[in-house]
Amino acid sequence: MVQEQSRSEKTRELIINSARKVFLEKGYAETSTRNIADVAGITQPAMYHHFNDKEAVYLEVVNRVGKDVREVIGQGVLKPRLQPLNRIDEITKNLFDIHPKGVGIFIHESYAHLSPAGQRKLGMLYRMYYLDPLTGYFNLPEVKLRKEVLPDEAADILIYSLNAMFSSFYRIGGQSISTRDKGKLSLRLILFGIAEEPDEQ
Amino acid sequence: MVQEQSRSEKTRELIINSARKVFLEKGYAETSTRNIADVAGITQPAMYHHFNDKEAVYLEVVNRVGKDVREVIGQGVLKPRLQPLNRIDEITKNLFDIHPKGVGIFIHESYAHLSPAGQRKLGMLYRMYYLDPLTGYFNLPEVKLRKEVLPDEAADILIYSLNAMFSSFYRIGGQSISTRDKGKLSLRLILFGIAEEPDEQ
DNA sequence: GTCTATAGATAGATAGAC
DNA sequence: GTCTATCTATCTATAGAC
């Protein structure tokens, strides 16, 4: 069942892996097709033999990265020995191992630069690989959400809030949360909020 | 004391106000100097008589917008008749009246496209006009923060989390929180978190 | 299948006439 | 002070030789 990889397939994989590095680091708009070709060690037009356009390369990369994301979230959910808070802490740690500059620069900031069809596809991949697996975590019986929050809303909010925590801009206003322990502390703030809840609103 | 405005000063104001509209809507990178000039009804090179470069126009706009932001936050803080939650709700509402596409597209996404000097200045303005006034709210004696959160951290987290809530990308995964009441609900999630806190961690 | 060459678009910024 | 014309750089994508 192991198929020999043709030269074309090898080059295609090389392009995808090179593009993965650059897109994860700089996002869609700031990545040029020459950047990708340079990392791959081919000329820029050669890329167009393997892909229709830049968008097709990006969406294939999102598909590959997304599968890894789904995998690490799924592994984190299925660790019954760990407390729920330690499990979600491990999930976010693995999420940022995959996205060195955060999820936002890779997914959210790319959206506006895609064609309408590309935007629909990106939305689909984001839901399938990021939101749905995290919804699985918040659906665990031992994870207690605040009563007005639905599991898929919690997943969405968590990813967006994490974006914020790991933004490089986070430091420009002076020393801030990112200079302290980014992991556990940030996560507690997102999960449990920043303020004391008033007795009755 | 009322000084007559010269023709040059009027044109400069016209450019700033035109740029303000476009930068708030599209952010720094997606705004071209021709966009600004078109809105102002002048040619693109004419802009360069009044400003050294695109960055100078942007930073002047941030300064103007920032003053308005400081103003609405300050007004919100000083409303002792309102409950704290209603006050912060009013503050965020006014914040998004000023930023129709959210604070992120105007401030945070612009950062990477500026010169080092511009980045330092933007960081300074962001702290002065956004973070410090909000820190004032979280310093109010009647606002109770969770014990591990400092007031300036709370300010930073609030702005970043609000970014997320109002991102246009927020909808692509299907119907989500943004289709419900964006205001009070989102704010409660940021302030008080999404999860029930475990009895002891 | 990959290359060189280049088309075609758009960006920020400058030169110089008026 | 504003204009027309243009420079320079960069980008995505294509044409066509090899």
PDB file of N, CA and C in Angstrom, chain A residues 63-111:
ATOM      1  N   ASN A  63      -4.826  23.374   6.090  1.00  0.00           N
ATOM      2  CA  ASN A  63      -5.353  22.010   6.248  1.00  0.00           C
ATOM      3  C   ASN A  63      -4.360  21.114   7.000  1.00  0.00           C
ATOM      4  N   ARG A  64      -3.092  21.212   6.638  1.00  0.00           N
ATOM      5  CA  ARG A  64      -2.069  20.403   7.320  1.00  0.00           C
ATOM      6  C   ARG A  64      -1.928  20.833   8.790  1.00  0.00           C
ATOM      7  N   VAL A  65      -1.767  22.136   8.996  1.00  0.00           N
ATOM      8  CA  VAL A  65      -1.601  22.644  10.369  1.00  0.00           C
ATOM      9  C   VAL A  65      -2.835  22.296  11.199  1.00  0.00           C
ATOM     10  N   GLY A  66      -4.002  22.477  10.568  1.00  0.00           N
ATOM     11  CA  GLY A  66      -5.244  22.207  11.285  1.00  0.00           C
ATOM     12  C   GLY A  66      -5.344  20.773  11.771  1.00  0.00           C
ATOM     13  N   LYS A  67      -4.884  19.832  10.953  1.00  0.00           N
ATOM     14  CA  LYS A  67      -4.922  18.434  11.391  1.00  0.00           C
ATOM     15  C   LYS A  67      -4.062  18.221  12.626  1.00  0.00           C
ATOM     16  N   ASP A  68      -2.893  18.871  12.665  1.00  0.00           N
ATOM     17  CA  ASP A  68      -2.041  18.778  13.856  1.00  0.00           C
ATOM     18  C   ASP A  68      -2.732  19.399  15.069  1.00  0.00           C
ATOM     19  N   VAL A  69      -3.424  20.520  14.833  1.00  0.00           N
ATOM     20  CA  VAL A  69      -4.112  21.195  15.934  1.00  0.00           C
ATOM     21  C   VAL A  69      -5.208  20.296  16.499  1.00  0.00           C
ATOM     22  N   ARG A  70      -5.999  19.738  15.613  1.00  0.00           N
ATOM     23  CA  ARG A  70      -7.060  18.830  16.062  1.00  0.00           C
ATOM     24  C   ARG A  70      -6.476  17.674  16.883  1.00  0.00           C
ATOM     25  N   GLU A  71      -5.310  17.190  16.420  1.00  0.00           N
ATOM     26  CA  GLU A  71      -4.658  16.075  17.104  1.00  0.00           C
ATOM     27  C   GLU A  71      -4.252  16.441  18.533  1.00  0.00           C
ATOM     28  N   VAL A  72      -3.574  17.591  18.704  1.00  0.00           N
ATOM     29  CA  VAL A  72      -3.096  17.924  20.055  1.00  0.00           C
ATOM     30  C   VAL A  72      -4.253  18.291  20.980  1.00  0.00           C
ATOM     31  N   ILE A  73      -5.312  18.887  20.416  1.00  0.00           N
ATOM     32  CA  ILE A  73      -6.469  19.181  21.265  1.00  0.00           C
ATOM     33  C   ILE A  73      -7.136  17.871  21.694  1.00  0.00           C
ATOM     34  N   GLY A  74      -7.289  16.970  20.723  1.00  0.00           N
ATOM     35  CA  GLY A  74      -7.917  15.688  21.038  1.00  0.00           C
ATOM     36  C   GLY A  74      -7.143  14.906  22.090  1.00  0.00           C
ATOM     37  N   GLN A  75      -5.812  14.916  21.997  1.00  0.00           N
ATOM     38  CA  GLN A  75      -4.989  14.235  22.997  1.00  0.00           C
ATOM     39  C   GLN A  75      -5.152  14.860  24.368  1.00  0.00           C
ATOM     40  N   GLY A  76      -5.244  16.214  24.380  1.00  0.00           N
ATOM     41  CA  GLY A  76      -5.394  16.902  25.661  1.00  0.00           C
ATOM     42  C   GLY A  76      -6.719  16.597  26.326  1.00  0.00           C
ATOM     43  N   VAL A  77      -7.761  16.483  25.523  1.00  0.00           N
ATOM     44  CA  VAL A  77      -9.086  16.226  26.086  1.00  0.00           C
ATOM     45  C   VAL A  77      -9.127  14.864  26.763  1.00  0.00           C
ATOM     46  N   LEU A  78      -8.400  13.911  26.161  1.00  0.00           N
ATOM     47  CA  LEU A  78      -8.469  12.531  26.667  1.00  0.00           C
ATOM     48  C   LEU A  78      -7.353  12.226  27.658  1.00  0.00           C
ATOM     49  N   LYS A  79      -7.249  13.010  28.704  1.00  0.00           N
ATOM     50  CA  LYS A  79      -6.263  12.708  29.746  1.00  0.00           C
ATOM     51  C   LYS A  79      -6.941  12.726  31.098  1.00  0.00           C
ATOM     52  N   PRO A  80      -7.705  11.683  31.380  1.00  0.00           N
ATOM     53  CA  PRO A  80      -8.565  11.712  32.566  1.00  0.00           C
ATOM     54  C   PRO A  80      -7.786  11.807  33.869  1.00  0.00           C
ATOM     55  N   ARG A  81      -6.451  11.513  33.817  1.00  0.00           N
ATOM     56  CA  ARG A  81      -5.705  11.596  35.070  1.00  0.00           C
ATOM     57  C   ARG A  81      -5.462  13.048  35.495  1.00  0.00           C
ATOM     58  N   LEU A  82      -5.467  13.956  34.509  1.00  0.00           N
ATOM     59  CA  LEU A  82      -5.174  15.350  34.826  1.00  0.00           C
ATOM     60  C   LEU A  82      -6.429  16.107  35.239  1.00  0.00           C
ATOM     61  N   GLN A  83      -6.254  17.095  36.112  1.00  0.00           N
ATOM     62  CA  GLN A  83      -7.332  18.036  36.423  1.00  0.00           C
ATOM     63  C   GLN A  83      -7.705  18.774  35.138  1.00  0.00           C
ATOM     64  N   PRO A  84      -8.982  19.184  34.981  1.00  0.00           N
ATOM     65  CA  PRO A  84      -9.389  19.904  33.773  1.00  0.00           C
ATOM     66  C   PRO A  84      -8.521  21.127  33.485  1.00  0.00           C
ATOM     67  N   LEU A  85      -8.169  21.891  34.521  1.00  0.00           N
ATOM     68  CA  LEU A  85      -7.371  23.102  34.287  1.00  0.00           C
ATOM     69  C   LEU A  85      -5.986  22.750  33.742  1.00  0.00           C
ATOM     70  N   ASN A  86      -5.392  21.672  34.229  1.00  0.00           N
ATOM     71  CA  ASN A  86      -4.093  21.259  33.710  1.00  0.00           C
ATOM     72  C   ASN A  86      -4.206  20.717  32.294  1.00  0.00           C
ATOM     73  N   ARG A  87      -5.354  20.138  31.993  1.00  0.00           N
ATOM     74  CA  ARG A  87      -5.548  19.634  30.637  1.00  0.00           C
ATOM     75  C   ARG A  87      -5.649  20.773  29.628  1.00  0.00           C
ATOM     76  N   ILE A  88      -6.427  21.805  29.947  1.00  0.00           N
ATOM     77  CA  ILE A  88      -6.567  22.918  28.999  1.00  0.00           C
ATOM     78  C   ILE A  88      -5.270  23.717  28.940  1.00  0.00           C
ATOM     79  N   ASP A  89      -4.520  23.721  30.033  1.00  0.00           N
ATOM     80  CA  ASP A  89      -3.216  24.369  30.021  1.00  0.00           C
ATOM     81  C   ASP A  89      -2.285  23.655  29.046  1.00  0.00           C
ATOM     82  N   GLU A  90      -2.310  22.337  29.063  1.00  0.00           N
ATOM     83  CA  GLU A  90      -1.478  21.566  28.147  1.00  0.00           C
ATOM     84  C   GLU A  90      -1.927  21.782  26.694  1.00  0.00           C
ATOM     85  N   ILE A  91      -3.228  21.868  26.495  1.00  0.00           N
ATOM     86  CA  ILE A  91      -3.744  22.096  25.140  1.00  0.00           C
ATOM     87  C   ILE A  91      -3.238  23.425  24.588  1.00  0.00           C
ATOM     88  N   THR A  92      -3.344  24.489  25.373  1.00  0.00           N
ATOM     89  CA  THR A  92      -2.913  25.796  24.860  1.00  0.00           C
ATOM     90  C   THR A  92      -1.398  25.819  24.666  1.00  0.00           C
ATOM     91  N   LYS A  93      -0.661  25.144  25.514  1.00  0.00           N
ATOM     92  CA  LYS A  93       0.789  25.077  25.332  1.00  0.00           C
ATOM     93  C   LYS A  93       1.112  24.420  23.991  1.00  0.00           C
ATOM     94  N   ASN A  94       0.457  23.332  23.682  1.00  0.00           N
ATOM     95  CA  ASN A  94       0.706  22.653  22.408  1.00  0.00           C
ATOM     96  C   ASN A  94       0.234  23.498  21.223  1.00  0.00           C
ATOM     97  N   LEU A  95      -0.836  24.237  21.428  1.00  0.00           N
ATOM     98  CA  LEU A  95      -1.355  25.118  20.381  1.00  0.00           C
ATOM     99  C   LEU A  95      -0.315  26.163  20.009  1.00  0.00           C
ATOM    100  N   PHE A  96       0.386  26.678  20.995  1.00  0.00           N
ATOM    101  CA  PHE A  96       1.386  27.703  20.714  1.00  0.00           C
ATOM    102  C   PHE A  96       2.734  27.114  20.327  1.00  0.00           C
ATOM    103  N   ASP A  97       2.941  25.810  20.567  1.00  0.00           N
ATOM    104  CA  ASP A  97       4.103  25.167  19.964  1.00  0.00           C
ATOM    105  C   ASP A  97       3.917  25.100  18.448  1.00  0.00           C
ATOM    106  N   ILE A  98       2.696  24.875  18.016  1.00  0.00           N
ATOM    107  CA  ILE A  98       2.421  24.818  16.578  1.00  0.00           C
ATOM    108  C   ILE A  98       2.424  26.212  15.966  1.00  0.00           C
ATOM    109  N   HIS A  99       1.868  27.198  16.678  1.00  0.00           N
ATOM    110  CA  HIS A  99       1.769  28.577  16.168  1.00  0.00           C
ATOM    111  C   HIS A  99       2.730  29.480  16.930  1.00  0.00           C
ATOM    112  N   PRO A 100       3.966  29.598  16.478  1.00  0.00           N
ATOM    113  CA  PRO A 100       4.943  30.366  17.265  1.00  0.00           C
ATOM    114  C   PRO A 100       4.552  31.833  17.445  1.00  0.00           C
ATOM    115  N   LYS A 101       3.788  32.384  16.522  1.00  0.00           N
ATOM    116  CA  LYS A 101       3.379  33.786  16.647  1.00  0.00           C
ATOM    117  C   LYS A 101       1.901  33.916  16.976  1.00  0.00           C
ATOM    118  N   GLY A 102       1.289  32.852  17.416  1.00  0.00           N
ATOM    119  CA  GLY A 102      -0.125  32.899  17.786  1.00  0.00           C
ATOM    120  C   GLY A 102      -1.030  32.453  16.646  1.00  0.00           C
ATOM    121  N   VAL A 103      -2.248  32.096  17.000  1.00  0.00           N
ATOM    122  CA  VAL A 103      -3.213  31.631  16.002  1.00  0.00           C
ATOM    123  C   VAL A 103      -3.686  32.801  15.131  1.00  0.00           C
ATOM    124  N   GLY A 104      -3.775  33.967  15.700  1.00  0.00           N
ATOM    125  CA  GLY A 104      -4.346  35.128  15.004  1.00  0.00           C
ATOM    126  C   GLY A 104      -3.622  35.495  13.737  1.00  0.00           C
ATOM    127  N   ILE A 105      -2.295  35.542  13.786  1.00  0.00           N
ATOM    128  CA  ILE A 105      -1.538  35.956  12.606  1.00  0.00           C
ATOM    129  C   ILE A 105      -1.666  34.917  11.499  1.00  0.00           C
ATOM    130  N   PHE A 106      -1.902  33.686  11.864  1.00  0.00           N
ATOM    131  CA  PHE A 106      -1.994  32.609  10.882  1.00  0.00           C
ATOM    132  C   PHE A 106      -3.412  32.500  10.304  1.00  0.00           C
ATOM    133  N   ILE A 107      -4.422  32.583  11.157  1.00  0.00           N
ATOM    134  CA  ILE A 107      -5.796  32.380  10.704  1.00  0.00           C
ATOM    135  C   ILE A 107      -6.541  33.712  10.526  1.00  0.00           C
ATOM    136  N   HIS A 108      -6.713  34.442  11.585  1.00  0.00           N
ATOM    137  CA  HIS A 108      -7.652  35.565  11.571  1.00  0.00           C
ATOM    138  C   HIS A 108      -7.199  36.712  10.686  1.00  0.00           C
ATOM    139  N   GLU A 109      -5.895  37.029  10.734  1.00  0.00           N
ATOM    140  CA  GLU A 109      -5.429  38.160   9.926  1.00  0.00           C
ATOM    141  C   GLU A 109      -5.375  37.808   8.445  1.00  0.00           C
ATOM    142  N   SER A 110      -5.426  36.540   8.108  1.00  0.00           N
ATOM    143  CA  SER A 110      -5.368  36.141   6.704  1.00  0.00           C
ATOM    144  C   SER A 110      -6.721  36.296   6.002  1.00  0.00           C
ATOM    145  N   TYR A 111      -7.762  36.180   6.771  1.00  0.00           N
ATOM    146  CA  TYR A 111      -9.116  36.083   6.228  1.00  0.00           C
ATOM    147  C   TYR A 111      -9.442  37.145   5.183  1.00  0.00           C
TER     148      TYR A 111
END
